[in-house]
PDB file of C-alpha atoms in Angstrom:
ATOM      1  CA  CYS P   1      34.128-149.526 -14.307  1.00 32.00           C
ATOM      2  CA  ARG P   2      33.726-146.034 -15.707  1.00 33.00           C
ATOM      3  CA  SER P   3      36.402-144.659 -17.983  1.00 34.00           C
ATOM      4  CA  GLY P   4      39.303-143.334 -15.961  1.00 35.00           C
ATOM      5  CA  GLU P   5      38.656-145.449 -12.869  1.00 42.00           C
ATOM      6  CA  LYS P   6      41.433-147.808 -11.865  1.00 38.00           C
ATOM      7  CA  ARG P   7      40.841-151.362 -10.711  1.00 44.00           C
ATOM      8  CA  SER P   8      43.214-154.133  -9.880  1.00 44.00           C
ATOM      9  CA  ARG P   9      43.007-157.149 -12.177  1.00 45.00           C
ATOM     10  CA  PRO P  10      41.094-159.947 -10.404  1.00 42.00           C
ATOM     11  CA  SER P  11      42.725-163.337 -10.113  1.00 39.00           C
ATOM     12  CA  SER P  12      40.843-166.142 -11.867  1.00 38.00           C
ATOM     13  CA  SER P  13      42.664-168.770  -9.805  1.00 35.00           C
ATOM     14  CA  ALA P  14      40.482-167.941  -6.800  1.00 35.00           C
ATOM     15  CA  GLY P  15      37.360-169.146  -8.586  1.00 39.00           C
ATOM     16  CA  CYS P  16      33.953-167.430  -8.739  1.00 37.00           C
ATOM     17  CA  ARG P  17      33.358-165.031  -5.871  1.00 31.00           C
ATOM     18  CA  PRO P  18      30.272-162.960  -6.799  1.00 30.00           C
ATOM     19  CA  ALA P  19      30.439-160.957  -3.562  1.00 31.00           C
ATOM     20  CA  PHE P  20      33.738-159.443  -4.644  1.00 30.00           C
ATOM     21  CA  LEU P  21      33.092-158.762  -8.322  1.00 35.00           C
ATOM     22  CA  SER P  22      35.392-156.094  -9.692  1.00 40.00           C
ATOM     23  CA  TRP P  23      35.085-156.355 -13.492  1.00 55.00           C
ATOM     24  CA  TRP P  24      31.997-156.333 -15.712  1.00 67.00           C
ATOM     25  CA  LYS P  25      32.027-158.182 -19.022  1.00 69.00           C
ATOM     26  CA  VAL P  26      29.168-158.006 -21.509  1.00 70.00           C
ATOM     27  CA  GLU P  27      28.683-160.334 -24.461  1.00 60.00           C
ATOM     28  CA  CYS P  28      26.198-160.354 -27.309  1.00 61.00           C
ATOM     29  CA  GLN P  29      25.960-162.250 -30.593  1.00 53.00           C
ATOM     30  CA  GLY P  30      23.849-159.667 -32.389  1.00 51.00           C
ATOM     31  CA  THR P  31      20.264-158.835 -33.259  1.00 53.00           C
ATOM     32  CA  VAL P  32      19.760-161.179 -36.228  1.00 53.00           C
ATOM     33  CA  ASP P  33      22.593-163.729 -36.371  1.00 55.00           C
ATOM     34  CA  ASN P  34      21.889-165.201 -32.935  1.00 55.00           C
ATOM     35  CA  ARG P  35      20.300-168.578 -33.682  1.00 63.00           C
ATOM     36  CA  ASP P  36      23.499-170.616 -33.529  1.00 72.00           C
ATOM     37  CA  GLN P  37      24.676-169.709 -30.053  1.00 78.00           C
ATOM     38  CA  ASP P  38      27.667-172.024 -30.333  1.00 85.00           C
ATOM     39  CA  LYS P  39      29.239-169.402 -32.600  1.00 88.00           C
ATOM     40  CA  LEU P  40      29.956-166.834 -29.890  1.00 90.00           C
ATOM     41  CA  LEU P  41      27.638-166.822 -26.865  1.00 91.00           C
ATOM     42  CA  VAL P  42      28.468-170.322 -25.649  1.00 93.00           C
ATOM     43  CA  PRO P  43      32.266-170.132 -26.085  1.00 93.00           C
ATOM     44  CA  ALA P  44      32.265-166.661 -24.509  1.00 93.00           C
ATOM     45  CA  LEU P  45      30.328-167.922 -21.502  1.00 93.00           C
ATOM     46  CA  GLU P  46      32.643-170.910 -21.218  1.00 93.00           C
ATOM     47  CA  ALA P  47      35.624-168.570 -21.322  1.00 92.00           C
ATOM     48  CA  LEU P  48      34.382-165.919 -18.914  1.00 89.00           C
ATOM     49  CA  ALA P  49      31.604-167.297 -16.714  1.00 80.00           C
ATOM     50  CA  CYS P  50      33.758-168.875 -14.003  1.00 69.00           C
ATOM     51  CA  ASP P  51      35.974-165.898 -13.368  1.00 61.00           C
ATOM     52  CA  ASP P  52      36.011-163.238 -10.674  1.00 75.00           C
ATOM     53  CA  VAL P  53      33.754-161.013 -12.786  1.00 83.00           C
ATOM     54  CA  LEU P  54      30.134-160.245 -13.500  1.00 89.00           C
ATOM     55  CA  VAL P  55      29.183-161.540 -16.940  1.00 92.00           C
ATOM     56  CA  VAL P  56      26.078-160.279 -18.734  1.00 92.00           C
ATOM     57  CA  ALA P  57      25.063-162.263 -21.836  1.00 91.00           C
ATOM     58  CA  VAL P  58      22.345-160.919 -24.143  1.00 90.00           C
ATOM     59  CA  THR P  59      20.623-163.438 -26.435  1.00 89.00           C
ATOM     60  CA  GLY P  60      18.234-161.304 -28.470  1.00 85.00           C
ATOM     61  CA  GLY P  61      15.445-163.650 -27.364  1.00 86.00           C
ATOM     62  CA  SER P  62      16.980-166.833 -28.747  1.00 85.00           C
ATOM     63  CA  GLY P  63      17.582-169.801 -26.424  1.00 88.00           C
ATOM     64  CA  THR P  64      17.716-167.783 -23.224  1.00 92.00           C
ATOM     65  CA  ASP P  65      16.196-170.411 -20.941  1.00 94.00           C
ATOM     66  CA  ALA P  66      18.470-173.161 -22.245  1.00 93.00           C
ATOM     67  CA  LEU P  67      21.542-171.038 -21.605  1.00 93.00           C
ATOM     68  CA  ARG P  68      20.348-170.210 -18.100  1.00 95.00           C
ATOM     69  CA  ARG P  69      19.994-173.917 -17.320  1.00 95.00           C
ATOM     70  CA  ARG P  70      23.469-174.580 -18.677  1.00 94.00           C
ATOM     71  CA  PHE P  71      25.313-171.662 -17.073  1.00 93.00           C
ATOM     72  CA  THR P  72      24.119-171.416 -13.487  1.00 92.00           C
ATOM     73  CA  SER P  73      26.965-169.521 -11.830  1.00 90.00           C
ATOM     74  CA  PRO P  74      25.570-166.672  -9.699  1.00 89.00           C
ATOM     75  CA  ASN P  75      27.903-164.166 -11.368  1.00 89.00           C
ATOM     76  CA  VAL P  76      26.271-164.776 -14.785  1.00 93.00           C
ATOM     77  CA  ILE P  77      23.217-162.852 -15.990  1.00 93.00           C
ATOM     78  CA  ILE P  78      21.571-164.083 -19.210  1.00 93.00           C
ATOM     79  CA  ALA P  79      18.803-161.924 -20.646  1.00 91.00           C
ATOM     80  CA  ASP P  80      16.710-161.710 -23.805  1.00 91.00           C
ATOM     81  CA  HIS P  81      17.294-157.982 -24.133  1.00 90.00           C
ATOM     82  CA  ILE P  82      18.970-155.291 -22.080  1.00 89.00           C
ATOM     83  CA  ASP P  83      19.465-151.542 -22.284  1.00 91.00           C
ATOM     84  CA  PHE P  84      23.097-151.245 -23.350  1.00 89.00           C
ATOM     85  CA  ALA P  85      23.021-147.491 -22.810  1.00 90.00           C
ATOM     86  CA  ALA P  86      22.310-148.136 -19.129  1.00 91.00           C
ATOM     87  CA  LEU P  87      24.730-151.080 -18.859  1.00 91.00           C
ATOM     88  CA  PHE P  88      27.803-149.833 -20.724  1.00 93.00           C
ATOM     89  CA  PRO P  89      28.733-147.057 -18.253  1.00 93.00           C
ATOM     90  CA  HIS P  90      29.513-149.888 -15.795  1.00 91.00           C
ATOM     91  CA  THR P  91      31.176-152.213 -18.311  1.00 93.00           C
ATOM     92  CA  ASP P  92      34.897-152.981 -18.688  1.00 93.00           C
ATOM     93  CA  LEU P  93      34.765-155.235 -21.760  1.00 94.00           C
ATOM     94  CA  PHE P  94      32.301-155.980 -24.561  1.00 94.00           C
ATOM     95  CA  VAL P  95      32.494-159.255 -26.517  1.00 94.00           C
ATOM     96  CA  CYS P  96      30.457-159.211 -29.728  1.00 92.00           C
ATOM     97  CA  ASN P  97      30.537-160.064 -33.423  1.00 91.00           C
ATOM     98  CA  GLY P  98      31.160-156.497 -34.582  1.00 93.00           C
ATOM     99  CA  GLY P  99      27.729-155.146 -35.472  1.00 90.00           C
ATOM    100  CA  ASN P 100      27.854-151.452 -36.284  1.00 91.00           C
ATOM    101  CA  GLY P 101      25.264-150.293 -33.753  1.00 90.00           C
ATOM    102  CA  SER P 102      26.588-152.129 -30.716  1.00 90.00           C
ATOM    103  CA  VAL P 103      30.201-151.274 -31.562  1.00 94.00           C
ATOM    104  CA  LEU P 104      29.436-147.558 -31.823  1.00 94.00           C
ATOM    105  CA  LEU P 105      27.489-147.606 -28.561  1.00 94.00           C
ATOM    106  CA  ALA P 106      30.329-149.389 -26.780  1.00 95.00           C
ATOM    107  CA  LEU P 107      32.882-146.898 -28.078  1.00 97.00           C
ATOM    108  CA  ALA P 108      30.614-143.998 -27.138  1.00 96.00           C
ATOM    109  CA  HIS P 109      30.726-145.264 -23.555  1.00 96.00           C
ATOM    110  CA  GLY P 110      34.474-145.899 -23.602  1.00 96.00           C
ATOM    111  CA  VAL P 111      34.256-149.714 -23.588  1.00 96.00           C
ATOM    112  CA  PRO P 112      37.014-151.706 -25.369  1.00 96.00           C
ATOM    113  CA  LEU P 113      36.016-154.779 -27.331  1.00 96.00           C
ATOM    114  CA  VAL P 114      36.806-158.370 -28.234  1.00 96.00           C
ATOM    115  CA  LEU P 115      35.374-159.062 -31.693  1.00 96.00           C
ATOM    116  CA  ALA P 116      34.515-162.291 -33.503  1.00 94.00           C
ATOM    117  CA  GLY P 117      32.673-161.864 -36.787  1.00 91.00           C
ATOM    118  CA  THR P 118      33.468-161.975 -40.491  1.00 91.00           C
ATOM    119  CA  ARG P 119      30.088-161.652 -42.267  1.00 87.00           C
ATOM    120  CA  GLU P 120      27.753-158.770 -43.188  1.00 83.00           C
ATOM    121  CA  GLY P 121      30.678-156.353 -43.320  1.00 87.00           C
ATOM    122  CA  LYS P 122      31.775-157.135 -39.778  1.00 91.00           C
ATOM    123  CA  ASN P 123      35.208-158.223 -40.955  1.00 93.00           C
ATOM    124  CA  ASP P 124      35.816-154.673 -42.195  1.00 95.00           C
ATOM    125  CA  ILE P 125      34.538-153.057 -38.980  1.00 96.00           C
ATOM    126  CA  ASN P 126      36.547-155.413 -36.790  1.00 96.00           C
ATOM    127  CA  ALA P 127      39.747-155.008 -38.780  1.00 96.00           C
ATOM    128  CA  ARG P 128      39.538-151.221 -38.548  1.00 96.00           C
ATOM    129  CA  LEU P 129      38.957-151.288 -34.804  1.00 97.00           C
ATOM    130  CA  ALA P 130      41.846-153.672 -34.237  1.00 97.00           C
ATOM    131  CA  TRP P 131      44.194-151.670 -36.505  1.00 97.00           C
ATOM    132  CA  ASN P 132      43.421-148.549 -34.482  1.00 97.00           C
ATOM    133  CA  GLY P 133      44.086-150.348 -31.214  1.00 97.00           C
ATOM    134  CA  LEU P 134      40.505-150.169 -29.932  1.00 97.00           C
ATOM    135  CA  ALA P 135      39.757-153.896 -29.882  1.00 97.00           C
ATOM    136  CA  VAL P 136      41.115-157.402 -30.341  1.00 97.00           C
ATOM    137  CA  ASP P 137      39.817-159.002 -33.547  1.00 97.00           C
ATOM    138  CA  LEU P 138      39.692-162.807 -33.393  1.00 97.00           C
ATOM    139  CA  ARG P 139      39.008-162.916 -37.166  1.00 96.00           C
ATOM    140  CA  THR P 140      36.605-165.818 -37.059  1.00 95.00           C
ATOM    141  CA  GLU P 141      32.899-166.622 -36.744  1.00 92.00           C
ATOM    142  CA  HIS P 142      33.615-169.507 -34.359  1.00 93.00           C
ATOM    143  CA  PRO P 143      36.175-168.486 -31.721  1.00 95.00           C
ATOM    144  CA  LYS P 144      37.426-170.990 -29.179  1.00 96.00           C
ATOM    145  CA  PRO P 145      36.879-170.294 -25.475  1.00 95.00           C
ATOM    146  CA  THR P 146      40.633-170.198 -24.925  1.00 95.00           C
ATOM    147  CA  ALA P 147      41.022-167.536 -27.621  1.00 96.00           C
ATOM    148  CA  ILE P 148      38.267-165.415 -26.086  1.00 95.00           C
ATOM    149  CA  ALA P 149      39.801-165.762 -22.617  1.00 94.00           C
ATOM    150  CA  ARG P 150      43.248-164.705 -23.866  1.00 95.00           C
ATOM    151  CA  ALA P 151      41.788-161.769 -25.774  1.00 96.00           C
ATOM    152  CA  ALA P 152      39.734-160.621 -22.777  1.00 94.00           C
ATOM    153  CA  GLU P 153      42.767-160.760 -20.504  1.00 93.00           C
ATOM    154  CA  SER P 154      44.813-158.877 -23.089  1.00 95.00           C
ATOM    155  CA  VAL P 155      42.246-156.075 -23.288  1.00 95.00           C
ATOM    156  CA  LEU P 156      41.729-155.778 -19.537  1.00 93.00           C
ATOM    157  CA  ASP P 157      45.495-155.651 -18.970  1.00 94.00           C
ATOM    158  CA  ASP P 158      46.029-152.932 -21.602  1.00 96.00           C
ATOM    159  CA  PRO P 159      45.632-149.405 -20.149  1.00 96.00           C
ATOM    160  CA  ALA P 160      46.819-147.885 -23.448  1.00 97.00           C
ATOM    161  CA  MET P 161      43.833-149.448 -25.245  1.00 97.00           C
ATOM    162  CA  ARG P 162      41.459-148.056 -22.641  1.00 96.00           C
ATOM    163  CA  ASP P 163      43.022-144.617 -23.131  1.00 97.00           C
ATOM    164  CA  ARG P 164      42.560-144.815 -26.900  1.00 97.00           C
ATOM    165  CA  VAL P 165      38.948-145.918 -26.529  1.00 97.00           C
ATOM    166  CA  ALA P 166      38.352-143.054 -24.072  1.00 97.00           C
ATOM    167  CA  ARG P 167      39.649-140.566 -26.649  1.00 97.00           C
ATOM    168  CA  VAL P 168      37.310-141.975 -29.289  1.00 96.00           C
ATOM    169  CA  SER P 169      34.462-141.701 -26.778  1.00 97.00           C
ATOM    170  CA  GLU P 170      35.282-138.019 -26.349  1.00 96.00           C
ATOM    171  CA  GLN P 171      35.277-137.552 -30.128  1.00 94.00           C
ATOM    172  CA  LEU P 172      31.868-139.195 -30.450  1.00 93.00           C
ATOM    173  CA  ALA P 173      30.453-137.146 -27.580  1.00 93.00           C
ATOM    174  CA  ALA P 174      31.445-133.968 -29.434  1.00 92.00           C
ATOM    175  CA  TYR P 175      29.046-134.779 -32.276  1.00 87.00           C
ATOM    176  CA  ASP P 176      25.462-133.541 -32.113  1.00 88.00           C
ATOM    177  CA  SER P 177      24.025-136.314 -34.275  1.00 85.00           C
ATOM    178  CA  VAL P 178      20.517-134.830 -34.537  1.00 87.00           C
ATOM    179  CA  ASP P 179      21.927-131.481 -35.624  1.00 87.00           C
ATOM    180  CA  LEU P 180      24.243-133.144 -38.149  1.00 86.00           C
ATOM    181  CA  VAL P 181      21.385-135.124 -39.691  1.00 88.00           C
ATOM    182  CA  THR P 182      19.086-132.099 -39.741  1.00 88.00           C
ATOM    183  CA  ARG P 183      21.664-129.916 -41.433  1.00 85.00           C
ATOM    184  CA  GLY P 184      22.464-132.667 -43.900  1.00 85.00           C
ATOM    185  CA  ILE P 185      18.814-133.035 -44.894  1.00 87.00           C
ATOM    186  CA  LEU P 186      18.371-129.273 -45.220  1.00 86.00           C
ATOM    187  CA  SER P 187      21.511-129.052 -47.328  1.00 84.00           C
ATOM    188  CA  SER P 188      20.252-131.788 -49.650  1.00 84.00           C
ATOM    189  CA  VAL P 189      16.655-130.558 -49.923  1.00 83.00           C
ATOM    190  CA  LEU P 190      17.167-126.790 -50.011  1.00 78.00           C
ATOM    191  CA  GLY P 191      20.350-126.754 -52.030  1.00 70.00           C
ATOM    192  CA  ALA P 192      23.875-125.512 -51.646  1.00 55.00           C
ATOM    193  CA  LYS P 193      22.853-121.877 -51.225  1.00 52.00           C
ATOM    194  CA  THR P 194      21.275-122.615 -47.861  1.00 50.00           C
ATOM    195  CA  ALA P 195      23.771-125.270 -46.806  1.00 51.00           C
ATOM    196  CA  PRO P 196      25.548-124.662 -43.493  1.00 52.00           C
ATOM    197  CA  SER P 197      28.931-123.013 -43.775  1.00 54.00           C
ATOM    198  CA  GLU P 198      30.573-125.581 -41.503  1.00 56.00           C
ATOM    199  CA  PRO P 199      31.309-129.100 -42.796  1.00 51.00           C
ATOM    200  CA  ILE P 200      28.624-131.568 -41.807  1.00 48.00           C
ATOM    201  CA  VAL P 201      31.134-134.239 -40.847  1.00 47.00           C
ATOM    202  CA  THR P 202      34.651-133.373 -39.801  1.00 46.00           C
ATOM    203  CA  HIS P 203      37.605-135.617 -40.504  1.00 47.00           C
ATOM    204  CA  VAL P 204      39.050-137.604 -37.628  1.00 48.00           C
ATOM    205  CA  ASP P 205      42.597-138.789 -38.126  1.00 54.00           C
ATOM    206  CA  PRO P 206      42.836-142.437 -36.949  1.00 50.00           C
ATOM    207  CA  ALA P 207      46.514-141.890 -36.226  1.00 53.00           C
ATOM    208  CA  SER P 208      45.512-139.533 -33.411  1.00 53.00           C
ATOM    209  CA  PHE P 209      44.378-142.468 -31.294  1.00 51.00           C
ATOM    210  CA  ARG P 210      46.383-145.366 -32.684  1.00 52.00           C
ATOM    211  CA  SER P 211      49.224-146.687 -30.578  1.00 46.00           C
ATOM    212  CA  THR P 212      52.686-145.885 -31.875  1.00 39.00           C
ATOM    213  CA  THR P 213      54.401-148.549 -29.817  1.00 40.00           C
TER     214      THR P 213
END
């Protein structure tokens, strides 16, 4: 759902009812580290696929057909690639390993996260997001389906987290990234005398969107 819309939490006890889907969950294991799908894609599908939700799993082109044969529920979409910018405005939860690009895009669209990754600097990204109350960090490369399910339920049942993520989305929307990069290059190439008078990057206080409860 879009940020600000209210939906009732679907009951998983009723089983899979694709005609009445009310929550969208997206999962991705990353662009490069996606060969071993048992790390995140498979346990995430096992945790979320048979719920009253639409689940979109993105493989990066690795093992897509095998996953489609294994997870055949009609509320599961498994694709090689997908346009996250088009998908995230309709997404309630993003499960990923904490890659910088996908995390920033999710936050830009106001989507809270469940994170499972500790390599390539992802442990630092995930810890910061969890500390600021924007995500649940499972702090492992190999999460169990039960852990993913609990984390997903925790995020979806947390309106305060959605509010914090929405505020970060507003902060990100206020940046004109092309203008910032252009001014930064001009400042570096042409020197301080022609540098813009305004700071190129303003400081954002994490405490402004971290829960105090």
